Amino acid sequence: MSPKVSKAYKEEKRAIILEGALHCFTEKGFQATTIDDIVKHVGISKGAIYNYFASKEEMYIQMADDKMNAMLANSLEHFKSLPVAADQIRYMYDRFRKQPLAELRKWMAFHLEFMLYAARQPHLITRWDQYADKALVFMQGIMEAGRTSGEFRPDLDCAAASRLFWSLRDGLALQYMLSGEELDYLQRIDDMESMVFRYIAG
């Protein structure tokens, strides 16, 4: 009988594998990375890795999901001291400003390569939608709270406003992915914030 493995041990192993996979993905690119690359980097057998993840696609989605969940949990914790919806949105823009452009570029390249790959894999599109919907639902909740409190215009389409919020963010990140100066990028975030508030306040 094989020894019983604790939940903490499993979580630690899972984190080690994901950290190794992220290193390989960012070094070689998602499509060029193989399970053997991850095995070599992490120093864990292929069989052991497959006990945790069925594929490198699953590793990517789990990584993205973990990052999303951490962002949402951290934001919700801060919102306890920010009961006003408008302040919650300003907090989100402050998060964007604090992320260095170099780090943003790394993550954009990481995400874009996977998205192009997933576009030809219907089952991955479904998984990606589940991941992306978390961000949309999160922001829609803030918009709805602001509309209810009277901070935002009463006819605001909160689902559309949420999609606009993230579309502007993603579009700006894409424009600065290969070039552009940090100060100019920060100014564009300020412009984006002003534009969104003009739209939701009416």
Short mmCIF file of C-alpha atoms in Angstrom, two decimals:
data_model
loop_
_atom_site.label_atom_id
_atom_site.label_comp_id
_atom_site.label_asym_id
_atom_site.label_seq_id
_atom_site.Cartn_x
_atom_site.Cartn_y
_atom_site.Cartn_z
CA MET A 1 0.00 0.00 0.00
CA SER A 2 1.40 3.40 -1.02
CA PRO A 3 1.84 5.97 1.76
CA LYS A 4 -0.93 8.51 2.28
CA VAL A 5 0.05 11.92 0.97
CA SER A 6 -1.18 15.02 2.80
CA LYS A 7 -3.14 17.79 1.14
CA ALA A 8 -0.35 20.26 1.99
CA TYR A 9 2.20 18.04 0.24
CA LYS A 10 0.01 17.81 -2.86
CA GLU A 11 -0.46 21.58 -2.95
CA GLU A 12 3.28 22.14 -2.60
CA LYS A 13 4.04 19.70 -5.45
CA ARG A 14 1.38 21.28 -7.62
CA ALA A 15 2.85 24.75 -7.00
CA ILE A 16 6.37 23.53 -7.84
CA ILE A 17 5.18 22.02 -11.12
CA LEU A 18 3.30 25.19 -12.08
CA GLU A 19 6.27 27.38 -11.22
CA GLY A 20 8.50 25.20 -13.40
CA ALA A 21 5.98 25.22 -16.23
CA LEU A 22 5.72 29.01 -16.08
CA HIS A 23 9.51 29.30 -16.32
CA CYS A 24 9.55 27.06 -19.40
CA PHE A 25 6.59 28.80 -21.03
CA THR A 26 8.14 32.24 -20.62
CA GLU A 27 11.60 31.06 -21.74
CA LYS A 28 10.63 28.94 -24.76
CA GLY A 29 7.03 29.90 -25.45
CA PHE A 30 3.92 27.86 -24.78
CA GLN A 31 3.85 25.84 -28.01
CA ALA A 32 7.58 25.10 -28.06
CA THR A 33 7.59 23.86 -24.47
CA THR A 34 7.18 20.11 -23.97
CA ILE A 35 6.34 18.10 -20.88
CA ASP A 36 9.93 16.81 -21.04
CA ASP A 37 11.17 20.40 -20.72
CA ILE A 38 9.11 20.84 -17.57
CA VAL A 39 10.29 17.47 -16.21
CA LYS A 40 13.92 18.48 -16.75
CA HIS A 41 13.49 21.90 -15.15
CA VAL A 42 11.49 20.73 -12.13
CA GLY A 43 13.29 17.45 -11.52
CA ILE A 44 10.07 15.46 -11.09
CA SER A 45 9.26 12.37 -13.15
CA LYS A 46 6.83 12.62 -16.04
CA GLY A 47 4.52 10.14 -14.31
CA ALA A 48 4.45 12.26 -11.18
CA ILE A 49 3.61 15.37 -13.20
CA TYR A 50 0.75 13.55 -14.91
CA ASN A 51 -0.64 12.72 -11.47
CA TYR A 52 -1.33 16.42 -11.09
CA PHE A 53 -1.93 17.70 -14.64
CA ALA A 54 -3.14 15.88 -17.74
CA SER A 55 -1.44 18.28 -20.16
CA LYS A 56 0.53 21.50 -20.49
CA GLU A 57 -2.75 23.16 -21.56
CA GLU A 58 -4.23 22.29 -18.19
CA MET A 59 -1.14 23.73 -16.50
CA TYR A 60 -1.55 27.01 -18.35
CA ILE A 61 -5.24 27.32 -17.52
CA GLN A 62 -4.57 26.50 -13.87
CA MET A 63 -1.82 29.14 -13.76
CA ALA A 64 -4.07 31.78 -15.29
CA ASP A 65 -6.94 30.79 -13.00
CA ASP A 66 -4.74 30.96 -9.89
CA LYS A 67 -3.53 34.41 -10.87
CA MET A 68 -7.10 35.58 -11.50
CA ASN A 69 -8.35 34.14 -8.19
CA ALA A 70 -5.51 35.82 -6.30
CA MET A 71 -6.29 39.18 -7.93
CA LEU A 72 -10.00 38.90 -7.10
CA ALA A 73 -9.38 37.81 -3.51
CA ASN A 74 -6.85 40.58 -2.93
CA SER A 75 -9.17 43.21 -4.43
CA LEU A 76 -12.18 42.04 -2.42
CA GLU A 77 -10.10 42.24 0.75
CA HIS A 78 -9.21 45.86 -0.05
CA PHE A 79 -12.85 46.64 -0.85
CA LYS A 80 -13.73 46.10 2.82
CA SER A 81 -12.29 49.55 3.44
CA LEU A 82 -13.63 50.94 0.14
CA PRO A 83 -17.44 50.61 0.27
CA VAL A 84 -17.99 53.15 -2.52
CA ALA A 85 -18.12 51.61 -6.01
CA ALA A 86 -16.27 54.50 -7.66
CA ASP A 87 -13.39 54.08 -5.19
CA GLN A 88 -13.26 50.37 -5.99
CA ILE A 89 -12.84 51.14 -9.68
CA ARG A 90 -10.15 53.72 -8.88
CA TYR A 91 -8.39 51.03 -6.85
CA MET A 92 -8.37 48.77 -9.92
CA TYR A 93 -6.74 51.51 -11.99
CA ASP A 94 -4.15 51.97 -9.24
CA ARG A 95 -3.36 48.25 -9.56
CA PHE A 96 -2.78 48.73 -13.28
CA ARG A 97 -0.44 51.66 -12.62
CA LYS A 98 1.61 49.67 -10.13
CA GLN A 99 2.31 46.84 -12.58
CA PRO A 100 5.58 47.65 -14.38
CA LEU A 101 5.34 47.73 -18.16
CA ALA A 102 8.06 45.05 -18.41
CA GLU A 103 5.98 42.65 -16.30
CA LEU A 104 2.84 43.45 -18.27
CA ARG A 105 4.64 42.69 -21.54
CA LYS A 106 5.77 39.31 -20.22
CA TRP A 107 2.24 38.32 -19.27
CA MET A 108 0.71 39.67 -22.49
CA ALA A 109 3.10 37.58 -24.60
CA PHE A 110 2.31 34.58 -22.43
CA HIS A 111 -1.46 35.01 -22.77
CA LEU A 112 -1.53 35.94 -26.45
CA GLU A 113 0.42 32.89 -27.56
CA PHE A 114 -1.96 30.62 -25.68
CA MET A 115 -5.04 32.44 -27.01
CA LEU A 116 -3.88 31.97 -30.61
CA TYR A 117 -3.27 28.30 -29.89
CA ALA A 118 -6.62 27.88 -28.10
CA ALA A 119 -8.53 29.54 -30.95
CA ARG A 120 -8.19 26.25 -32.87
CA GLN A 121 -9.12 24.07 -29.89
CA PRO A 122 -12.87 24.35 -29.06
CA HIS A 123 -12.52 22.66 -25.65
CA LEU A 124 -9.87 25.21 -24.65
CA ILE A 125 -12.09 28.11 -25.73
CA THR A 126 -14.70 26.90 -23.25
CA ARG A 127 -12.12 26.75 -20.47
CA TRP A 128 -10.80 30.20 -21.38
CA ASP A 129 -14.31 31.66 -21.27
CA GLN A 130 -14.78 30.28 -17.76
CA TYR A 131 -11.56 32.04 -16.72
CA ALA A 132 -12.37 35.36 -18.43
CA ASP A 133 -15.95 35.40 -17.13
CA LYS A 134 -14.65 35.74 -13.57
CA ALA A 135 -13.19 39.17 -14.36
CA LEU A 136 -16.34 40.27 -16.20
CA VAL A 137 -18.66 39.17 -13.38
CA PHE A 138 -16.39 40.81 -10.80
CA MET A 139 -16.46 44.21 -12.52
CA GLN A 140 -20.15 43.92 -13.38
CA GLY A 141 -20.88 43.53 -9.66
CA ILE A 142 -19.07 46.80 -8.94
CA MET A 143 -20.96 48.57 -11.72
CA GLU A 144 -24.31 47.26 -10.43
CA ALA A 145 -23.52 48.41 -6.90
CA GLY A 146 -22.67 51.88 -8.21
CA ARG A 147 -25.85 52.05 -10.25
CA THR A 148 -27.94 50.98 -7.23
CA SER A 149 -26.28 53.55 -4.94
CA GLY A 150 -26.82 56.33 -7.47
CA GLU A 151 -23.11 56.88 -8.13
CA PHE A 152 -23.51 55.78 -11.75
CA ARG A 153 -26.19 56.61 -14.27
CA PRO A 154 -29.48 54.74 -13.77
CA ASP A 155 -29.61 53.44 -17.35
CA LEU A 156 -26.09 51.96 -17.22
CA ASP A 157 -25.79 48.57 -18.92
CA CYS A 158 -23.52 47.03 -16.30
CA ALA A 159 -22.57 43.98 -18.37
CA ALA A 160 -21.55 46.20 -21.29
CA ALA A 161 -19.70 48.58 -18.97
CA SER A 162 -17.76 45.67 -17.49
CA ARG A 163 -16.74 44.43 -20.92
CA LEU A 164 -15.74 47.99 -21.90
CA PHE A 165 -13.59 48.30 -18.78
CA TRP A 166 -11.60 45.14 -19.55
CA SER A 167 -11.51 45.73 -23.31
CA LEU A 168 -9.88 49.12 -22.82
CA ARG A 169 -7.40 47.60 -20.38
CA ASP A 170 -6.50 44.74 -22.73
CA GLY A 171 -6.33 47.01 -25.75
CA LEU A 172 -3.98 49.42 -24.01
CA ALA A 173 -1.76 46.55 -22.88
CA LEU A 174 -1.65 45.24 -26.44
CA GLN A 175 -0.64 48.64 -27.84
CA TYR A 176 2.32 48.83 -25.45
CA MET A 177 3.32 45.18 -25.69
CA LEU A 178 6.34 45.69 -27.95
CA SER A 179 7.28 49.33 -27.47
CA GLY A 180 6.43 52.53 -25.65
CA GLU A 181 7.64 54.43 -22.61
CA GLU A 182 6.48 53.83 -19.05
CA LEU A 183 5.47 57.46 -18.42
CA ASP A 184 3.42 57.59 -21.61
CA TYR A 185 1.75 54.30 -20.70
CA LEU A 186 0.82 55.64 -17.26
CA GLN A 187 -0.68 58.75 -18.84
CA ARG A 188 -2.82 56.56 -21.07
CA ILE A 189 -4.11 54.70 -18.00
CA ASP A 190 -5.15 58.08 -16.55
CA ASP A 191 -6.93 58.89 -19.81
CA MET A 192 -8.64 55.50 -19.81
CA GLU A 193 -9.83 55.97 -16.23
CA SER A 194 -11.30 59.40 -17.05
CA MET A 195 -13.02 58.01 -20.13
CA VAL A 196 -14.63 55.12 -18.24
CA PHE A 197 -15.89 57.41 -15.47
CA ARG A 198 -17.41 59.79 -18.00
CA TYR A 199 -19.26 56.85 -19.52
CA ILE A 200 -20.56 55.26 -16.32
CA ALA A 201 -21.43 58.53 -14.57
CA GLY A 202 -23.33 59.91 -17.55
#
